[in-house]
Amino acid sequence: QGALVALSPQSREILALVGGYDYEESKFNRATQAKRQPGSALKPFLYALALAQQKVTAATIITDAPKIYVDPDTGERWQPNNSGNNFRGDISLRRCLRHSINTCSIELLENHVSINDFLELSTLLGLNTNETPFPRNLSIALGTPEITLAQLVNAFASFPANGVYQPLTLLNEVKSPLGQQLYAPQTRQVQVFGPQVAYIATDLLQDVVQNGTAQRAKSLGRPVAGKTGTTNEA
């Protein structure tokens, strides 16, 4: 089974939505109901936050090295690894996202932005909600919260929309047989981060496709910005 959400970044109107292979076989909508860990696909929002706060630039050097973290609430020790269990030393922020380096993301969350700020941004992007609450620990930098595909796609649409977020629109209007309007969506736009940040973040995500973990997307033969999103035991 799989799911797909395609939308217009400017209007947030859903253009196509697939929730599974066969509705008669399974009525569970994997696009809007299935809560899954986005994994590394959540990282671009953390990078955008650090850029928006002017804590880093795309050229900022971050050290990719093994490190043990201690949860201040539980005292548990945690040593995250990168895919392949290799470390690259001092590398640029651009290269961190290009190769989806886990240690860089945790470093950003711990020492450049704060968990509170990232939770606030995630709320503005419609990711951290009462239905899909984020945990309050460093693992959110690696995409451990559970969200729906529709939430994730809509949050990503804020990049090509110059940093503007607004809710998804499934219906434009409902009218009675006599033409009376019964329903119209009430949408509210929020400038989550500036156009400059959206531009830089999009450029970084294009680099992920051109030179990083998402190079298979180059087969589409058109400009693509994107991010891979694997989780444990993928």
PDB file of C-alpha atoms in Angstrom:
ATOM      1  CA  GLN A   1       0.000   0.000   0.000  1.00  0.00           C
ATOM      2  CA  GLY A   2       1.081   3.587  -0.513  1.00  0.00           C
ATOM      3  CA  ALA A   3      -0.176   7.150  -0.540  1.00  0.00           C
ATOM      4  CA  LEU A   4       0.193  10.334  -2.577  1.00  0.00           C
ATOM      5  CA  VAL A   5      -0.710  13.970  -2.010  1.00  0.00           C
ATOM      6  CA  ALA A   6      -0.315  16.560  -4.765  1.00  0.00           C
ATOM      7  CA  LEU A   7      -1.286  20.172  -4.174  1.00  0.00           C
ATOM      8  CA  SER A   8      -0.890  23.719  -5.417  1.00  0.00           C
ATOM      9  CA  PRO A   9       1.655  25.498  -3.156  1.00  0.00           C
ATOM     10  CA  GLN A  10       0.039  28.884  -3.741  1.00  0.00           C
ATOM     11  CA  SER A  11      -3.616  28.019  -3.093  1.00  0.00           C
ATOM     12  CA  ARG A  12      -3.076  24.790  -1.079  1.00  0.00           C
ATOM     13  CA  GLU A  13      -5.833  23.178  -3.132  1.00  0.00           C
ATOM     14  CA  ILE A  14      -5.421  19.401  -3.296  1.00  0.00           C
ATOM     15  CA  LEU A  15      -4.978  18.348  -6.920  1.00  0.00           C
ATOM     16  CA  ALA A  16      -4.688  14.597  -6.319  1.00  0.00           C
ATOM     17  CA  LEU A  17      -4.965  12.391  -3.258  1.00  0.00           C
ATOM     18  CA  VAL A  18      -4.404   8.646  -3.105  1.00  0.00           C
ATOM     19  CA  GLY A  19      -4.956   6.867   0.194  1.00  0.00           C
ATOM     20  CA  GLY A  20      -4.293   3.285  -0.867  1.00  0.00           C
ATOM     21  CA  TYR A  21      -4.470   0.692  -3.614  1.00  0.00           C
ATOM     22  CA  ASP A  22      -8.138  -0.251  -3.471  1.00  0.00           C
ATOM     23  CA  TYR A  23     -10.911   1.304  -1.368  1.00  0.00           C
ATOM     24  CA  GLU A  24     -12.900  -1.931  -1.370  1.00  0.00           C
ATOM     25  CA  GLU A  25      -9.857  -3.794  -0.060  1.00  0.00           C
ATOM     26  CA  SER A  26      -9.051  -1.209   2.618  1.00  0.00           C
ATOM     27  CA  LYS A  27     -10.938   1.948   3.517  1.00  0.00           C
ATOM     28  CA  PHE A  28      -8.036   3.266   5.627  1.00  0.00           C
ATOM     29  CA  ASN A  29      -6.731   6.471   4.026  1.00  0.00           C
ATOM     30  CA  ARG A  30      -2.941   6.399   4.226  1.00  0.00           C
ATOM     31  CA  ALA A  31      -2.647   9.997   3.041  1.00  0.00           C
ATOM     32  CA  THR A  32      -4.768  11.592   5.751  1.00  0.00           C
ATOM     33  CA  GLN A  33      -5.160   8.995   8.530  1.00  0.00           C
ATOM     34  CA  ALA A  34      -1.877   7.068   8.744  1.00  0.00           C
ATOM     35  CA  LYS A  35       0.487   8.592  11.301  1.00  0.00           C
ATOM     36  CA  ARG A  36       4.081   7.756  10.404  1.00  0.00           C
ATOM     37  CA  GLN A  37       7.523   8.963  11.389  1.00  0.00           C
ATOM     38  CA  PRO A  38       8.744  11.317   8.628  1.00  0.00           C
ATOM     39  CA  GLY A  39      12.332  10.590   9.641  1.00  0.00           C
ATOM     40  CA  SER A  40      14.865  12.760   7.870  1.00  0.00           C
ATOM     41  CA  ALA A  41      12.115  14.445   5.816  1.00  0.00           C
ATOM     42  CA  LEU A  42      11.499  16.625   8.894  1.00  0.00           C
ATOM     43  CA  LYS A  43      15.051  18.023   8.881  1.00  0.00           C
ATOM     44  CA  PRO A  44      14.518  20.839   6.311  1.00  0.00           C
ATOM     45  CA  PHE A  45      12.211  22.679   8.725  1.00  0.00           C
ATOM     46  CA  LEU A  46      14.883  22.632  11.425  1.00  0.00           C
ATOM     47  CA  TYR A  47      17.446  23.957   8.944  1.00  0.00           C
ATOM     48  CA  ALA A  48      15.024  26.668   7.811  1.00  0.00           C
ATOM     49  CA  LEU A  49      14.470  27.713  11.429  1.00  0.00           C
ATOM     50  CA  ALA A  50      18.217  28.016  12.045  1.00  0.00           C
ATOM     51  CA  LEU A  51      18.553  30.086   8.853  1.00  0.00           C
ATOM     52  CA  ALA A  52      15.583  32.296   9.810  1.00  0.00           C
ATOM     53  CA  GLN A  53      17.081  32.988  13.241  1.00  0.00           C
ATOM     54  CA  GLN A  54      20.386  33.847  11.525  1.00  0.00           C
ATOM     55  CA  LYS A  55      22.143  31.294  13.699  1.00  0.00           C
ATOM     56  CA  VAL A  56      23.773  29.698  10.634  1.00  0.00           C
ATOM     57  CA  THR A  57      24.276  30.111   6.902  1.00  0.00           C
ATOM     58  CA  ALA A  58      24.505  27.456   4.213  1.00  0.00           C
ATOM     59  CA  ALA A  59      28.297  27.662   4.579  1.00  0.00           C
ATOM     60  CA  THR A  60      28.436  27.314   8.384  1.00  0.00           C
ATOM     61  CA  ILE A  61      30.788  24.511   9.454  1.00  0.00           C
ATOM     62  CA  ILE A  62      29.379  21.838  11.769  1.00  0.00           C
ATOM     63  CA  THR A  63      31.369  18.934  13.206  1.00  0.00           C
ATOM     64  CA  ASP A  64      30.001  15.512  12.333  1.00  0.00           C
ATOM     65  CA  ALA A  65      31.384  13.283  15.085  1.00  0.00           C
ATOM     66  CA  PRO A  66      30.094  10.688  17.563  1.00  0.00           C
ATOM     67  CA  LYS A  67      28.605  12.184  20.708  1.00  0.00           C
ATOM     68  CA  ILE A  68      26.596  10.946  23.684  1.00  0.00           C
ATOM     69  CA  TYR A  69      23.564  12.983  24.765  1.00  0.00           C
ATOM     70  CA  VAL A  70      21.847  12.744  28.156  1.00  0.00           C
ATOM     71  CA  ASP A  71      18.102  13.361  28.453  1.00  0.00           C
ATOM     72  CA  PRO A  72      17.719  15.971  31.222  1.00  0.00           C
ATOM     73  CA  ASP A  73      14.321  14.573  32.247  1.00  0.00           C
ATOM     74  CA  THR A  74      15.048  10.838  32.299  1.00  0.00           C
ATOM     75  CA  GLY A  75      18.849  10.729  32.544  1.00  0.00           C
ATOM     76  CA  GLU A  76      18.903   8.273  29.644  1.00  0.00           C
ATOM     77  CA  ARG A  77      22.021   8.226  27.481  1.00  0.00           C
ATOM     78  CA  TRP A  78      21.616   8.385  23.711  1.00  0.00           C
ATOM     79  CA  GLN A  79      24.275   8.063  21.008  1.00  0.00           C
ATOM     80  CA  PRO A  80      22.740   8.605  17.561  1.00  0.00           C
ATOM     81  CA  ASN A  81      24.509   7.312  14.459  1.00  0.00           C
ATOM     82  CA  ASN A  82      24.506   8.270  10.812  1.00  0.00           C
ATOM     83  CA  SER A  83      23.372   5.970   8.053  1.00  0.00           C
ATOM     84  CA  GLY A  84      26.343   3.693   7.418  1.00  0.00           C
ATOM     85  CA  ASN A  85      27.775   4.535  10.866  1.00  0.00           C
ATOM     86  CA  ASN A  86      30.414   6.836   9.369  1.00  0.00           C
ATOM     87  CA  PHE A  87      31.349  10.381  10.395  1.00  0.00           C
ATOM     88  CA  ARG A  88      32.746  13.134   8.165  1.00  0.00           C
ATOM     89  CA  GLY A  89      34.322  15.606  10.585  1.00  0.00           C
ATOM     90  CA  ASP A  90      33.973  19.337   9.842  1.00  0.00           C
ATOM     91  CA  ILE A  91      31.484  19.870   7.009  1.00  0.00           C
ATOM     92  CA  SER A  92      29.254  22.693   5.777  1.00  0.00           C
ATOM     93  CA  LEU A  93      25.569  23.009   6.604  1.00  0.00           C
ATOM     94  CA  ARG A  94      24.778  22.487   2.912  1.00  0.00           C
ATOM     95  CA  ARG A  95      26.643  19.191   2.898  1.00  0.00           C
ATOM     96  CA  CYS A  96      24.955  18.162   6.157  1.00  0.00           C
ATOM     97  CA  LEU A  97      21.523  18.361   4.561  1.00  0.00           C
ATOM     98  CA  ARG A  98      22.754  17.017   1.218  1.00  0.00           C
ATOM     99  CA  HIS A  99      23.784  13.758   2.879  1.00  0.00           C
ATOM    100  CA  SER A 100      21.172  13.897   5.674  1.00  0.00           C
ATOM    101  CA  ILE A 101      23.719  13.782   8.506  1.00  0.00           C
ATOM    102  CA  ASN A 102      21.960  12.978  11.789  1.00  0.00           C
ATOM    103  CA  THR A 103      24.583  14.437  14.110  1.00  0.00           C
ATOM    104  CA  CYS A 104      24.400  17.809  12.327  1.00  0.00           C
ATOM    105  CA  SER A 105      20.649  18.042  12.868  1.00  0.00           C
ATOM    106  CA  ILE A 106      20.966  17.270  16.561  1.00  0.00           C
ATOM    107  CA  GLU A 107      23.775  19.823  16.835  1.00  0.00           C
ATOM    108  CA  LEU A 108      21.507  22.441  15.232  1.00  0.00           C
ATOM    109  CA  LEU A 109      18.661  21.702  17.635  1.00  0.00           C
ATOM    110  CA  GLU A 110      20.801  21.552  20.763  1.00  0.00           C
ATOM    111  CA  ASN A 111      23.259  24.408  20.221  1.00  0.00           C
ATOM    112  CA  HIS A 112      21.851  26.760  17.571  1.00  0.00           C
ATOM    113  CA  VAL A 113      18.064  26.784  17.968  1.00  0.00           C
ATOM    114  CA  SER A 114      15.997  25.479  20.866  1.00  0.00           C
ATOM    115  CA  ILE A 115      13.473  22.671  21.251  1.00  0.00           C
ATOM    116  CA  ASN A 116      10.852  25.269  22.200  1.00  0.00           C
ATOM    117  CA  ASP A 117      11.469  27.245  19.014  1.00  0.00           C
ATOM    118  CA  PHE A 118      11.305  24.136  16.852  1.00  0.00           C
ATOM    119  CA  LEU A 119       8.079  23.009  18.516  1.00  0.00           C
ATOM    120  CA  GLU A 120       6.617  26.467  17.906  1.00  0.00           C
ATOM    121  CA  LEU A 121       7.616  26.383  14.231  1.00  0.00           C
ATOM    122  CA  SER A 122       6.190  22.875  13.877  1.00  0.00           C
ATOM    123  CA  THR A 123       2.899  24.144  15.308  1.00  0.00           C
ATOM    124  CA  LEU A 124       2.773  27.021  12.811  1.00  0.00           C
ATOM    125  CA  LEU A 125       3.398  24.520   9.991  1.00  0.00           C
ATOM    126  CA  GLY A 126       0.480  22.331  11.079  1.00  0.00           C
ATOM    127  CA  LEU A 127       2.749  19.458  12.146  1.00  0.00           C
ATOM    128  CA  ASN A 128       2.719  19.673  15.947  1.00  0.00           C
ATOM    129  CA  THR A 129      -0.987  19.416  16.812  1.00  0.00           C
ATOM    130  CA  ASN A 130      -3.217  17.898  19.484  1.00  0.00           C
ATOM    131  CA  GLU A 131      -3.703  14.902  17.174  1.00  0.00           C
ATOM    132  CA  THR A 132       0.015  14.609  16.346  1.00  0.00           C
ATOM    133  CA  PRO A 133       1.903  16.032  19.353  1.00  0.00           C
ATOM    134  CA  PHE A 134       5.695  16.197  19.157  1.00  0.00           C
ATOM    135  CA  PRO A 135       7.819  14.714  21.957  1.00  0.00           C
ATOM    136  CA  ARG A 136       9.948  17.200  23.862  1.00  0.00           C
ATOM    137  CA  ASN A 137      13.437  15.810  23.234  1.00  0.00           C
ATOM    138  CA  LEU A 138      16.334  16.030  20.798  1.00  0.00           C
ATOM    139  CA  SER A 139      15.118  13.062  18.743  1.00  0.00           C
ATOM    140  CA  ILE A 140      12.617  15.324  16.972  1.00  0.00           C
ATOM    141  CA  ALA A 141      15.618  16.595  14.959  1.00  0.00           C
ATOM    142  CA  LEU A 142      15.664  13.157  13.302  1.00  0.00           C
ATOM    143  CA  GLY A 143      11.925  13.033  12.577  1.00  0.00           C
ATOM    144  CA  THR A 144      10.625  10.811  15.384  1.00  0.00           C
ATOM    145  CA  PRO A 145       7.183  12.510  15.697  1.00  0.00           C
ATOM    146  CA  GLU A 146       4.284  10.765  13.964  1.00  0.00           C
ATOM    147  CA  ILE A 147       2.405  12.845  11.390  1.00  0.00           C
ATOM    148  CA  THR A 148       0.294  12.234   8.287  1.00  0.00           C
ATOM    149  CA  LEU A 149       1.511  12.517   4.714  1.00  0.00           C
ATOM    150  CA  ALA A 150      -0.978  15.346   4.083  1.00  0.00           C
ATOM    151  CA  GLN A 151       0.525  17.336   6.973  1.00  0.00           C
ATOM    152  CA  LEU A 152       4.071  16.801   5.716  1.00  0.00           C
ATOM    153  CA  VAL A 153       3.329  17.711   2.089  1.00  0.00           C
ATOM    154  CA  ASN A 154       1.473  20.854   3.117  1.00  0.00           C
ATOM    155  CA  ALA A 155       4.353  21.940   5.347  1.00  0.00           C
ATOM    156  CA  PHE A 156       6.812  21.403   2.471  1.00  0.00           C
ATOM    157  CA  ALA A 157       4.603  23.554   0.233  1.00  0.00           C
ATOM    158  CA  SER A 158       5.604  26.535   2.384  1.00  0.00           C
ATOM    159  CA  PHE A 159       9.024  26.544   0.701  1.00  0.00           C
ATOM    160  CA  PRO A 160       7.801  27.226  -2.877  1.00  0.00           C
ATOM    161  CA  ALA A 161       5.120  29.531  -1.388  1.00  0.00           C
ATOM    162  CA  ASN A 162       7.818  31.962  -0.177  1.00  0.00           C
ATOM    163  CA  GLY A 163       7.531  30.862   3.441  1.00  0.00           C
ATOM    164  CA  VAL A 164       3.732  31.154   3.680  1.00  0.00           C
ATOM    165  CA  TYR A 165       1.674  28.424   5.350  1.00  0.00           C
ATOM    166  CA  GLN A 166      -2.063  27.878   5.085  1.00  0.00           C
ATOM    167  CA  PRO A 167      -4.338  24.868   5.661  1.00  0.00           C
ATOM    168  CA  LEU A 168      -5.168  22.394   2.916  1.00  0.00           C
ATOM    169  CA  THR A 169      -8.319  22.931   0.857  1.00  0.00           C
ATOM    170  CA  LEU A 170     -10.273  19.851  -0.159  1.00  0.00           C
ATOM    171  CA  LEU A 171     -13.465  21.669  -1.179  1.00  0.00           C
ATOM    172  CA  ASN A 172     -13.700  25.108  -2.754  1.00  0.00           C
ATOM    173  CA  GLU A 173     -17.419  25.520  -2.263  1.00  0.00           C
ATOM    174  CA  VAL A 174     -20.661  23.680  -1.517  1.00  0.00           C
ATOM    175  CA  LYS A 175     -23.964  25.041  -2.868  1.00  0.00           C
ATOM    176  CA  SER A 176     -27.570  24.000  -2.464  1.00  0.00           C
ATOM    177  CA  PRO A 177     -29.641  23.029  -5.538  1.00  0.00           C
ATOM    178  CA  LEU A 178     -30.932  26.616  -5.512  1.00  0.00           C
ATOM    179  CA  GLY A 179     -27.422  28.069  -5.618  1.00  0.00           C
ATOM    180  CA  GLN A 180     -27.180  29.092  -1.975  1.00  0.00           C
ATOM    181  CA  GLN A 181     -23.652  28.798  -0.625  1.00  0.00           C
ATOM    182  CA  LEU A 182     -23.589  26.229   2.157  1.00  0.00           C
ATOM    183  CA  TYR A 183     -19.845  26.019   2.672  1.00  0.00           C
ATOM    184  CA  ALA A 184     -16.704  27.960   1.803  1.00  0.00           C
ATOM    185  CA  PRO A 185     -13.270  27.238   3.329  1.00  0.00           C
ATOM    186  CA  GLN A 186     -11.971  29.727   5.875  1.00  0.00           C
ATOM    187  CA  THR A 187      -8.233  29.781   5.281  1.00  0.00           C
ATOM    188  CA  ARG A 188      -5.682  31.928   7.052  1.00  0.00           C
ATOM    189  CA  GLN A 189      -2.201  32.504   5.695  1.00  0.00           C
ATOM    190  CA  VAL A 190       0.756  32.655   8.080  1.00  0.00           C
ATOM    191  CA  GLN A 191       4.199  33.971   7.115  1.00  0.00           C
ATOM    192  CA  VAL A 192       6.223  31.258   8.866  1.00  0.00           C
ATOM    193  CA  PHE A 193       9.606  32.379   7.546  1.00  0.00           C
ATOM    194  CA  GLY A 194      10.721  35.015   5.080  1.00  0.00           C
ATOM    195  CA  PRO A 195      11.021  34.631   1.296  1.00  0.00           C
ATOM    196  CA  GLN A 196      14.817  34.799   1.556  1.00  0.00           C
ATOM    197  CA  VAL A 197      14.880  31.814   3.910  1.00  0.00           C
ATOM    198  CA  ALA A 198      12.426  29.920   1.702  1.00  0.00           C
ATOM    199  CA  TYR A 199      14.687  30.574  -1.300  1.00  0.00           C
ATOM    200  CA  ILE A 200      17.844  29.337   0.444  1.00  0.00           C
ATOM    201  CA  ALA A 201      16.058  26.290   1.865  1.00  0.00           C
ATOM    202  CA  THR A 202      14.713  25.432  -1.588  1.00  0.00           C
ATOM    203  CA  ASP A 203      18.211  25.775  -3.044  1.00  0.00           C
ATOM    204  CA  LEU A 204      19.544  23.403  -0.363  1.00  0.00           C
ATOM    205  CA  LEU A 205      16.782  20.911  -1.191  1.00  0.00           C
ATOM    206  CA  GLN A 206      17.638  21.120  -4.894  1.00  0.00           C
ATOM    207  CA  ASP A 207      21.198  20.212  -3.923  1.00  0.00           C
ATOM    208  CA  VAL A 208      19.859  17.129  -2.117  1.00  0.00           C
ATOM    209  CA  VAL A 209      18.457  15.970  -5.461  1.00  0.00           C
ATOM    210  CA  GLN A 210      21.417  16.984  -7.596  1.00  0.00           C
ATOM    211  CA  ASN A 211      24.237  15.727  -5.373  1.00  0.00           C
ATOM    212  CA  GLY A 212      22.807  14.025  -2.279  1.00  0.00           C
ATOM    213  CA  THR A 213      20.544  11.269  -1.060  1.00  0.00           C
ATOM    214  CA  ALA A 214      17.689  11.978  -3.507  1.00  0.00           C
ATOM    215  CA  GLN A 215      19.606  11.737  -6.795  1.00  0.00           C
ATOM    216  CA  ARG A 216      17.169   9.183  -8.207  1.00  0.00           C
ATOM    217  CA  ALA A 217      14.660  12.055  -8.513  1.00  0.00           C
ATOM    218  CA  LYS A 218      16.855  13.540 -11.273  1.00  0.00           C
ATOM    219  CA  SER A 219      15.296  10.967 -13.606  1.00  0.00           C
ATOM    220  CA  LEU A 220      12.205  13.208 -13.710  1.00  0.00           C
ATOM    221  CA  GLY A 221      14.181  15.514 -15.998  1.00  0.00           C
ATOM    222  CA  ARG A 222      12.926  18.753 -14.453  1.00  0.00           C
ATOM    223  CA  PRO A 223      13.922  21.072 -11.580  1.00  0.00           C
ATOM    224  CA  VAL A 224      13.236  19.211  -8.331  1.00  0.00           C
ATOM    225  CA  ALA A 225      13.731  20.143  -4.683  1.00  0.00           C
ATOM    226  CA  GLY A 226      13.192  17.383  -2.171  1.00  0.00           C
ATOM    227  CA  LYS A 227      14.343  15.341   0.795  1.00  0.00           C
ATOM    228  CA  THR A 228      14.596  11.650   1.536  1.00  0.00           C
ATOM    229  CA  GLY A 229      13.040  10.470   4.776  1.00  0.00           C
ATOM    230  CA  THR A 230      14.093   7.080   6.091  1.00  0.00           C
ATOM    231  CA  THR A 231      13.610   5.880   9.682  1.00  0.00           C
ATOM    232  CA  ASN A 232      14.961   2.988  11.764  1.00  0.00           C
ATOM    233  CA  GLU A 233      14.831  -0.407  10.051  1.00  0.00           C
ATOM    234  CA  ALA A 234      13.468   1.218   6.898  1.00  0.00           C
TER     235      ALA A 234
END
